[in-house]
Coordinates of C-alpha atoms and ligand atoms in Angstrom, one line a residue:
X28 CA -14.1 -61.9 23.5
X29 CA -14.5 -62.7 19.8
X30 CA -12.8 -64.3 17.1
X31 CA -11.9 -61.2 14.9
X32 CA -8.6 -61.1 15.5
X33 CA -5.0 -59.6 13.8
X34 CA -2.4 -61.9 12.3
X35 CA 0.3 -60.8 10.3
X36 CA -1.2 -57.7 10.0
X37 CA -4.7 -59.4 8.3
X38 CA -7.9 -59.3 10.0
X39 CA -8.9 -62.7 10.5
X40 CA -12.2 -64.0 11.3
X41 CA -11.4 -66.9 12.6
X42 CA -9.3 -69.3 10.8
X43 CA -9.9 -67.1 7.4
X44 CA -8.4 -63.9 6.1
X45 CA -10.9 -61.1 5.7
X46 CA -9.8 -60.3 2.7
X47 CA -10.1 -63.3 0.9
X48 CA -13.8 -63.7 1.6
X49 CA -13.8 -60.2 0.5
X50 CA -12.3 -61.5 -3.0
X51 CA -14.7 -64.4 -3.0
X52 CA -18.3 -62.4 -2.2
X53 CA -17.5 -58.5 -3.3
X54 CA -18.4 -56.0 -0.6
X55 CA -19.6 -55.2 1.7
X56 CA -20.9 -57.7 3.1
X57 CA -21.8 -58.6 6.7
X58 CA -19.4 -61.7 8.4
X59 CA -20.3 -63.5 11.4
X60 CA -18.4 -66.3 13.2
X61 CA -19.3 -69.4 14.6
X62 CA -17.2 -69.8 17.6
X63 CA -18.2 -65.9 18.8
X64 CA -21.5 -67.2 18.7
X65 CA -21.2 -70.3 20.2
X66 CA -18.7 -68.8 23.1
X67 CA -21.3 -66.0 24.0
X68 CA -24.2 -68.5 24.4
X69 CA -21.8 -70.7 26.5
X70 CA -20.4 -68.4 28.8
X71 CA -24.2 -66.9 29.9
X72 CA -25.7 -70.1 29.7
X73 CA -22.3 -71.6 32.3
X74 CA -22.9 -68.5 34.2
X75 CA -26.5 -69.2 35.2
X76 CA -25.5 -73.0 35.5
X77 CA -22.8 -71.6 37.7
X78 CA -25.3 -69.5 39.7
X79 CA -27.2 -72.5 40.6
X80 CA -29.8 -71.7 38.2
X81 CA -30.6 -75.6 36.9
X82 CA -34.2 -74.7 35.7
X83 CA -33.4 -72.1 32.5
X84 CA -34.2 -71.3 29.3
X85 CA -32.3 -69.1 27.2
X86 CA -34.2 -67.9 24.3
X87 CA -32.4 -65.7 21.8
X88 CA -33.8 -62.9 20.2
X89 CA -34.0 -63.3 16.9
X90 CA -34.7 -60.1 16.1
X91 CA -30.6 -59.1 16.8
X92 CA -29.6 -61.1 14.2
X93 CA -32.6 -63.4 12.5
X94 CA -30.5 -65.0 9.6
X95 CA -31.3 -68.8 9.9
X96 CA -28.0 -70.0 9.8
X97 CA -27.0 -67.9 13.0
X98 CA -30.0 -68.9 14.4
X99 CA -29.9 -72.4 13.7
X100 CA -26.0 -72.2 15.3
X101 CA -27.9 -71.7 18.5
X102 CA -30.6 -73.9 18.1
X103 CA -27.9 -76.4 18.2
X104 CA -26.8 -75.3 21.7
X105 CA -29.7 -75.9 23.1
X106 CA -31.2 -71.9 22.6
X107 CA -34.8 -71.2 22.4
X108 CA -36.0 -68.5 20.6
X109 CA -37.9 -64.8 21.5
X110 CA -39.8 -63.7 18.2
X111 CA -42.1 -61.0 17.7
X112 CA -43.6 -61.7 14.4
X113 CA -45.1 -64.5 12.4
X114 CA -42.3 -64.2 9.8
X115 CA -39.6 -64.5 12.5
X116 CA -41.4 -67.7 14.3
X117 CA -40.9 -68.8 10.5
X118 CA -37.8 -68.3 10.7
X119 CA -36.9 -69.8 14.7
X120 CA -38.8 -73.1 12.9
X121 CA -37.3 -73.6 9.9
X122 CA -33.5 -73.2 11.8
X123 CA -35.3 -75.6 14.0
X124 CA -35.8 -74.2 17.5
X125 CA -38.4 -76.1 19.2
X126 CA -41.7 -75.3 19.5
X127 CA -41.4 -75.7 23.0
X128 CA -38.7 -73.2 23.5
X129 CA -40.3 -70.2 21.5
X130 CA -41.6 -67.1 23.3
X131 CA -43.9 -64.6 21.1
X132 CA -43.1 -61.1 22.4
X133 CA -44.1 -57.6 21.2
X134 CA -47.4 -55.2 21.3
X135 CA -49.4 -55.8 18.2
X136 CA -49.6 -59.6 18.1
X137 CA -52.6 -59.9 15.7
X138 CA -55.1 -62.6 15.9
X139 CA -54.1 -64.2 13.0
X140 CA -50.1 -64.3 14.3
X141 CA -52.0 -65.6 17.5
X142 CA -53.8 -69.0 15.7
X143 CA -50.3 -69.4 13.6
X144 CA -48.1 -69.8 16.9
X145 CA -51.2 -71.6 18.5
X146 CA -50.8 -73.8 15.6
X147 CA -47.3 -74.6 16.2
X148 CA -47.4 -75.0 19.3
X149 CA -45.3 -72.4 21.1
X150 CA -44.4 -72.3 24.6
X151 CA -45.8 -68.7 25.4
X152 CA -47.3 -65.8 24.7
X153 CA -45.5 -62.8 26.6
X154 CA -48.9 -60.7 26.3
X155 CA -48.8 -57.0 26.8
X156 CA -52.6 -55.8 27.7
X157 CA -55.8 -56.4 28.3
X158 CA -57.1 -56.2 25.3
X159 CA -54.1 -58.6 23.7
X160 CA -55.1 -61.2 26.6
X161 CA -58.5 -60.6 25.3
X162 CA -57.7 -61.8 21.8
X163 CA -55.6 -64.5 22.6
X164 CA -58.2 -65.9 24.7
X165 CA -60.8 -66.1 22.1
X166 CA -58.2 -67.1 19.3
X167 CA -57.5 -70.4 21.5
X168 CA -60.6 -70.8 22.4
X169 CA -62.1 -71.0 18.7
X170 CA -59.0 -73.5 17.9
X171 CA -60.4 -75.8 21.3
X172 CA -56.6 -75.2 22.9
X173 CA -55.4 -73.3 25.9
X174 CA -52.7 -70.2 25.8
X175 CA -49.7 -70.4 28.3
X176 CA -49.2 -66.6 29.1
X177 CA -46.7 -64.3 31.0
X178 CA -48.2 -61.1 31.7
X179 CA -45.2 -58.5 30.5
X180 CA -44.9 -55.8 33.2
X181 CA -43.7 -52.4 33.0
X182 CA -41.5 -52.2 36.2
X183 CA -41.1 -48.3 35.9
X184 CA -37.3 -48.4 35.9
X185 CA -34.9 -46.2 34.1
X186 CA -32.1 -48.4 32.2
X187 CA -29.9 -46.0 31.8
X188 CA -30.0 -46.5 27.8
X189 CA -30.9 -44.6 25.0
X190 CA -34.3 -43.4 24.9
X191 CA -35.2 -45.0 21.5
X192 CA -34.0 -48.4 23.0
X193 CA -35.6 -47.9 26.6
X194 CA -38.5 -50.0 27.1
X195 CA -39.4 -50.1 30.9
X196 CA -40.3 -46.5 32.0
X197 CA -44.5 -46.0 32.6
X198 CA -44.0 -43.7 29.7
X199 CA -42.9 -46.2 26.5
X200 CA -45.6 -48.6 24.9
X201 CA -44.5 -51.3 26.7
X202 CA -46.1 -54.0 29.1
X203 CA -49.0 -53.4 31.3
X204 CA -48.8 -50.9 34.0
X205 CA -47.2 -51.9 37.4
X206 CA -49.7 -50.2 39.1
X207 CA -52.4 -53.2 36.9
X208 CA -50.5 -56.2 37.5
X209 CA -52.2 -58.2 39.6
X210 CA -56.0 -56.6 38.2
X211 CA -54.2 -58.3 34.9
X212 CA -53.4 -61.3 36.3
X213 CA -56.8 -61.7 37.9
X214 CA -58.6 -61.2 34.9
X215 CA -57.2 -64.0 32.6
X216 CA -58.5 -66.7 35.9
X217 CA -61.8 -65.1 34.2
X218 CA -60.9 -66.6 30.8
X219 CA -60.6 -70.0 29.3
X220 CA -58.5 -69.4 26.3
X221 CA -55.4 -68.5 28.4
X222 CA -53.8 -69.9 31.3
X223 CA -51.2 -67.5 33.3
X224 CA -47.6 -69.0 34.3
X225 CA -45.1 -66.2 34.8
X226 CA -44.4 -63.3 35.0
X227 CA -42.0 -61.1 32.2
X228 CA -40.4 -57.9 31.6
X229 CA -38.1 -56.3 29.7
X230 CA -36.6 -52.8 30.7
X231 CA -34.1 -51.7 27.9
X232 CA -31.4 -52.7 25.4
X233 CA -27.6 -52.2 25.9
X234 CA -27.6 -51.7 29.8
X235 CA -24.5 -51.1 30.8
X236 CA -25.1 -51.4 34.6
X237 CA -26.8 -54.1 37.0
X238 CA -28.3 -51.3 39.0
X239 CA -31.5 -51.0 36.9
X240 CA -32.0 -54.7 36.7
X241 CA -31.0 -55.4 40.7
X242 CA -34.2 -53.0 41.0
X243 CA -36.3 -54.5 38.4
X244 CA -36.0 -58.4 40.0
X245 CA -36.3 -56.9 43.1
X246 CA -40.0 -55.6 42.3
X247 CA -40.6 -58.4 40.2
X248 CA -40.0 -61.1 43.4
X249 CA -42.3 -58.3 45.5
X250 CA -44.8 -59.0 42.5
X251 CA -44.4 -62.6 42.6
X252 CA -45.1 -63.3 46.3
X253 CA -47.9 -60.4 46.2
X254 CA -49.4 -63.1 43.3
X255 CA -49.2 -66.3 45.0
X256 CA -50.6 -64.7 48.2
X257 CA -54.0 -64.7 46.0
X258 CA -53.7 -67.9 45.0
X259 CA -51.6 -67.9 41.2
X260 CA -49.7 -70.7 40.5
X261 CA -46.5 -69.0 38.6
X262 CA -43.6 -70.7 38.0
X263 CA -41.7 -69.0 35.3
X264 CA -40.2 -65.4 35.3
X265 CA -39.2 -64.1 31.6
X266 CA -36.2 -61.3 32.6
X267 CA -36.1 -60.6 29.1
X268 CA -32.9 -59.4 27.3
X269 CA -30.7 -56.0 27.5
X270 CA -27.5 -56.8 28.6
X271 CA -25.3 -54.2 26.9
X272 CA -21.4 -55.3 25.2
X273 CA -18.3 -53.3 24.5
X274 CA -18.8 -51.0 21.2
X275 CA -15.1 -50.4 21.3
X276 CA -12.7 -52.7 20.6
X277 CA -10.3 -52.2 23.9
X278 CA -12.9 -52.1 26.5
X279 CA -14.4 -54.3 29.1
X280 CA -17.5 -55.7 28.4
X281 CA -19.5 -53.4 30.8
X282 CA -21.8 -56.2 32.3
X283 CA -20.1 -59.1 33.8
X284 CA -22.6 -62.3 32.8
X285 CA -21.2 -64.0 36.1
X286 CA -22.4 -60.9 37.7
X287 CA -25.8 -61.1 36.3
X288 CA -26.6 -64.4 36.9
X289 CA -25.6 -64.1 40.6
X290 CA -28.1 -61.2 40.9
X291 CA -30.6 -63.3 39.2
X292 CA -29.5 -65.8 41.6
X293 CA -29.9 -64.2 44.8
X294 CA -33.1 -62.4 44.2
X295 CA -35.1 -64.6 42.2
X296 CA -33.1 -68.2 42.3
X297 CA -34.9 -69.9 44.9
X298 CA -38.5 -69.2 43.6
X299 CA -39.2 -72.7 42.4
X300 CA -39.5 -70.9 39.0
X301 CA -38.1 -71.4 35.5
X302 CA -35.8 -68.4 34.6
X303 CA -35.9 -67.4 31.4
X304 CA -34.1 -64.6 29.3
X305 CA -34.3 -63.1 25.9
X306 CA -30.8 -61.6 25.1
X307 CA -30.4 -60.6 21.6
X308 CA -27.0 -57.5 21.2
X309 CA -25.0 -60.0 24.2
X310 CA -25.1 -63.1 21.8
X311 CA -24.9 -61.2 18.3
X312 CA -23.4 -58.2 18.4
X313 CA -19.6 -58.7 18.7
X314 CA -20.1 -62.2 16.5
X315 CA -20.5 -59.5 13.3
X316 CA -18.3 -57.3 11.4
X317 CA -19.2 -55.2 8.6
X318 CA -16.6 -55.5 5.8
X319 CA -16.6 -52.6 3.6
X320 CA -14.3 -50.8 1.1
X321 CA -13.1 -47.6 0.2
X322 CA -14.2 -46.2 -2.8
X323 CA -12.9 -42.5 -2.7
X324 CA -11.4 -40.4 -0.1
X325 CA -12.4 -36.6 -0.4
X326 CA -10.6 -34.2 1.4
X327 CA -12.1 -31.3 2.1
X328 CA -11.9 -27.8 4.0
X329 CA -13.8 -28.4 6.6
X330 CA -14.0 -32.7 7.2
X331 CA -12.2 -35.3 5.3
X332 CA -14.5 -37.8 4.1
X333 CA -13.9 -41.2 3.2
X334 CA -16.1 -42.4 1.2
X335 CA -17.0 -46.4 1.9
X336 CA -19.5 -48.9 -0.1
X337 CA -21.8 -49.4 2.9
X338 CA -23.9 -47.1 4.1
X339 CA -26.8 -46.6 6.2
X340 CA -28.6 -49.1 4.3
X341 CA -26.5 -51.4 5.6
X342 CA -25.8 -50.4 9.5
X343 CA -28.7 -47.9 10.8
X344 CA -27.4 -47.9 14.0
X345 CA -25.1 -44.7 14.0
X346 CA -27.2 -42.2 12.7
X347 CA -30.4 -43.9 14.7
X348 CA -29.1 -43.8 18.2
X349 CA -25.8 -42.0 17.2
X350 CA -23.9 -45.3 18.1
X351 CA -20.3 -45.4 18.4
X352 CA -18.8 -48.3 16.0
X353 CA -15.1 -49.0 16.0
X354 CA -13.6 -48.8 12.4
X355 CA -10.6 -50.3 11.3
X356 CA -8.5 -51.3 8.1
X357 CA -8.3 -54.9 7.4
X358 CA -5.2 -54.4 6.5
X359 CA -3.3 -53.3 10.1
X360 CA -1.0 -50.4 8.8
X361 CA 1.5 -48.1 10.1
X362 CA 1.0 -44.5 8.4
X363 CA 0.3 -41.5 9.7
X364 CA -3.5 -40.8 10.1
X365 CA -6.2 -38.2 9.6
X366 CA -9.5 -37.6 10.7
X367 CA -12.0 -38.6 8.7
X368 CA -15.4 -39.7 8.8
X369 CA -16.6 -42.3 7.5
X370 CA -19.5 -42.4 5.0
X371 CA -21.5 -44.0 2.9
X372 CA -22.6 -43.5 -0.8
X373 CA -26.8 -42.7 0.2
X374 CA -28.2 -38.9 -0.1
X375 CA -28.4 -38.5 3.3
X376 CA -26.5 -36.2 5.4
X377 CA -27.1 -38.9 8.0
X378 CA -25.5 -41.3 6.0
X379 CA -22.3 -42.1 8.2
X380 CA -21.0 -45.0 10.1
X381 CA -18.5 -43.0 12.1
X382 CA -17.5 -39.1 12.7
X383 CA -14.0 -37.6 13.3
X384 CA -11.8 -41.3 13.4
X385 CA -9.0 -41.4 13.2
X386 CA -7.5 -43.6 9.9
X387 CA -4.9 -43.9 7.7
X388 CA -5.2 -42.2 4.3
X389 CA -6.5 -45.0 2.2
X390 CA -6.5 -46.6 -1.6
X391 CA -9.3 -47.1 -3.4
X392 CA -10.4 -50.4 -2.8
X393 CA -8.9 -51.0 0.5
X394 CA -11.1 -52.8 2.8
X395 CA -13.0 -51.1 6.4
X396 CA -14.5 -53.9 9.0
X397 CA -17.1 -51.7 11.1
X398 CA -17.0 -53.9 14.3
X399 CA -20.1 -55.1 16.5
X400 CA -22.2 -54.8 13.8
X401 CA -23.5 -58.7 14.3
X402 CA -27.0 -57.2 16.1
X403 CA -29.3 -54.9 14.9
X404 CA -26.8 -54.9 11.9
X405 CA -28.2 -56.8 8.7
X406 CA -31.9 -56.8 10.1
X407 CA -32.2 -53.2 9.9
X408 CA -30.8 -52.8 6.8
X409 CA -32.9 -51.6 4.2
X410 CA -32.8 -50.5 0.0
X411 CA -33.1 -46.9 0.1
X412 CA -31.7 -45.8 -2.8
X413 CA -32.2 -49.3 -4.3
X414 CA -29.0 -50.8 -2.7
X415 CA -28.8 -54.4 -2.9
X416 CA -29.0 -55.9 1.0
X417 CA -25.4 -56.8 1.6
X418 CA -24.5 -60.8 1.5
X419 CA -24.4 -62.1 5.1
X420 CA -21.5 -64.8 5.1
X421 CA -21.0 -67.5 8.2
X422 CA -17.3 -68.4 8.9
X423 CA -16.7 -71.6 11.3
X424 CA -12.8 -72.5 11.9
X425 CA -11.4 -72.6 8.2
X426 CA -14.9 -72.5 6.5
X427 CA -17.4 -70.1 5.4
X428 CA -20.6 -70.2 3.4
X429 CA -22.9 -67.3 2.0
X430 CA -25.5 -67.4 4.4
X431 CA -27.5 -64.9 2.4
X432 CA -27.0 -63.9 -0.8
X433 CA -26.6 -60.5 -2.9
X434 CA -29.7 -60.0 -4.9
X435 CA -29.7 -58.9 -8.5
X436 CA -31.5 -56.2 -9.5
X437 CA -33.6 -58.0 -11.1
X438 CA -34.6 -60.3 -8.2
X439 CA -34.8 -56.3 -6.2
X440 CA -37.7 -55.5 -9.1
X441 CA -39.5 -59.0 -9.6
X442 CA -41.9 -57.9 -6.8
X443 CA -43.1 -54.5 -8.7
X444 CA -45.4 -54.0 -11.7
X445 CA -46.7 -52.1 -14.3
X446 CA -50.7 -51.2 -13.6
X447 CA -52.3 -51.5 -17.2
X448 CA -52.7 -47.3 -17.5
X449 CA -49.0 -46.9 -17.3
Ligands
LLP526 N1 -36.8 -59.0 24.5 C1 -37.6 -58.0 24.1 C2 -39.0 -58.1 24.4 C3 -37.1 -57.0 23.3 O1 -37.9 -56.0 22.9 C4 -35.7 -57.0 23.0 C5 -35.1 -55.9 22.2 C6 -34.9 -58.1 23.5 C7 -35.5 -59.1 24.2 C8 -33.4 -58.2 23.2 O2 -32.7 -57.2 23.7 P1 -31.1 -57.2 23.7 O3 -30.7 -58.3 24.6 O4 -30.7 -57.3 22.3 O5 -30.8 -55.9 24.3 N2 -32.2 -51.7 17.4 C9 -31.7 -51.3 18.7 C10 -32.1 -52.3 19.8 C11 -33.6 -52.5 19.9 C12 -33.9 -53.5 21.0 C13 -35.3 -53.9 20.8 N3 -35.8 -54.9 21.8 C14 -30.2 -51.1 18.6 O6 -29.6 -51.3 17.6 O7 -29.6 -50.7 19.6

């Protein structure tokens, strides 16, 4: 459920009229609300309480959605953080996640991202080879501290998700090999830099069945017990993220959270572990709307276009995955519709946010919201065509602040010079 709602025929977010903030900040611009936040943290985080699962951490992954205002929403909850870079531990620290609560994913950690989240003191370092365990062991070493590590695994398991968002088959980049688990896990006992406590994985984004994760905990638990049999003390298990949400407005979500945490439950609940998760899309992705307007409709022989002010520069996601995004006037409105797609101003064929919808023919000027657009939305954004990134605004009840702000083009050129022979 979110809080993007009808009334009187406005879209709402919230407590506030769409179009007003549209008035107040130009478009397009990206819109997020507080309470959709809030309520998706709550309900997974009741969910596992529910479950029986008392020793939890969530940690959020920033990458979704890594404005500091959404993630300092969270941090207020009590969310920890999953980062994958220096600049989004930055980030996590400044909207003040605890230390304590931050997990460094990803494959190319390098040694100097190693010493800064050494430095501050992060919780762990979800490591991803040999080699990585390797480093990390000599970074800590050299700074006289001792790495808390869980060895990501690669259970083998096809999510079921798009193959540029699948991450646990043998065949993608990620994790150590199942079949080099426990070698892994034996080799950091060999090293003093690094000290192993769980075990981690992460199979996929935008699973839309428990299937693939009811086989994944099950090999992980096989894992576990396998572990201790030789003598490792584990007592966390990092599930990672990928629960998948409802890209259309009138459907289910496809993965119940009460659901998920009773699978968690059952298989993995009475380990004496810590069980933590990284979702990202679950907590983001229906909090965010894209707000857009039309600047020309085109009719033409063989499509109708209508042509918006955001673009692919603004929401990658449907001509990188081909990801379905419902559309829909601010304005609710009766007339009769065509089918249109719906594009964007960049010289790109691939430039669309949806094909073949079916919308009323619009004014210029009239305002779009692309929905679910809250994960994997404003991150990816990029200037191509030296488009301003669009503002990110933050609604809460009657309120809403700029969150981040439309740059000028000068503030888009201030990092570019002139070399001397030009
Ligand atoms: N943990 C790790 C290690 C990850 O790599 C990811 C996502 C997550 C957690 C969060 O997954 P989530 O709960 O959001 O599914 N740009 C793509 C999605 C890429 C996901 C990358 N990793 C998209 O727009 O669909």
């Amino acid at each position: 459920m979110d809080h993007f709602l009808y009334r009187d025929g406005a879209l709402h977010a919230e407590d506030i009229a769409i179009a007003e903030i549209a008035q107040a900040v130009g478009t397009p611009f990206y819109c997020y609300s507080t309470a959709t936040l809030e309520r998706h943290f709550s309900v997974l985080d009741q969910s596992l309480a529910d479950a029986g699962l008392e020793d939890r951490l969530i940690c959020y992954s920033v990458k979704a959605n890594s404005n500091i205002a959404v993630i300092a929403t969270l941090a207020k909850l009590g969310a920890g953080a999953d980062i994958v870079s220096q600049g989004e531990m930055v980030r996590a620290l400044k909207a003040g996640i605890e230390p304590s609560k931050i997990v460094f994913s990803g494959v190319g950690k390098t040694a100097d991202e190693m010493h800064a989240a050494l430095e501050a003191g992060i919780l762990q370092f979800n490591v991803e080879s040999l080699s990585e365990i390797d480093m990390l062991a000599e970074v800590a070493k050299g700074m006289g501290k001792r790495a808390q590590v869980a060895l990501r695994v690669n259970p083998d398991i096809d999510a079921g998700t798009h193959e540029k968002i699948s991450t646990g088959k043998a065949e993608n980049k990620f994790g150590i090999a199942w079949e080099d688990a426990e070698a892994g896990f034996a080799h950091v006992q060999t090293l003093e830099g690094v000290e192993a406590r769980g075990i981690d994985i992460h199979i996929g984004s935008q699973i839309t069945d428990t299937e693939p994760f009811r086989l994944a905990f099950e090999k992980v638990a096989g894992l576990l017990a396998r572990l201790r049999e030789k003598g490792h003390v584990i007592d966390r298990l990092d599930l990672g993220g990928g629960l998948g949400v409802p890209y259309a407005r009138d459907n289910e979500p496809p993965l119940d959270p009460t659901v998920y945490a009773n699978l968690i439950a059952d298989i993995l609940g009475d380990k004496g572990c810590t069980i933590m998760l990284e979702p990202g899309r679950l907590i983001a992705a229906n909090a965010g709307v894209l707000v857009t307007s039309v600047i020309r409709a085109k009719q033409g022989r063989a499509k109708n276009f209508m042509i918006v002010d955001a673009a692919m520069t603004e929401l990658m996601r449907p001509t990188l995955y081909g990801a379905y995004h419902d559309i829909k006037p601010v304005k609710e409105m009766e007339a009769d519709a065509l089918v249109w797609d719906v594009v964007g101003p960049v010289c790109e064929s691939g430039d669309f946010l949806g094909q073949d919808r079916s919308l009323p023919v619009p004014d210029e000027g009239d305002l779009l919201a692309v929905f679910a657009a809250g994960a994997y939305g404003a991150v990816l954004g990029s200037s191509y065509n030296t488009r301003p990134a669009a503002p990110e605004v933050l609604v809460s009840g009657h309120r809403f602040a700029v969150v981040r702000a439309r740059p000028d083009y000068e503030a888009m050129l201030e990092r570019e010079s002139l070399p001397d022979w030009v």
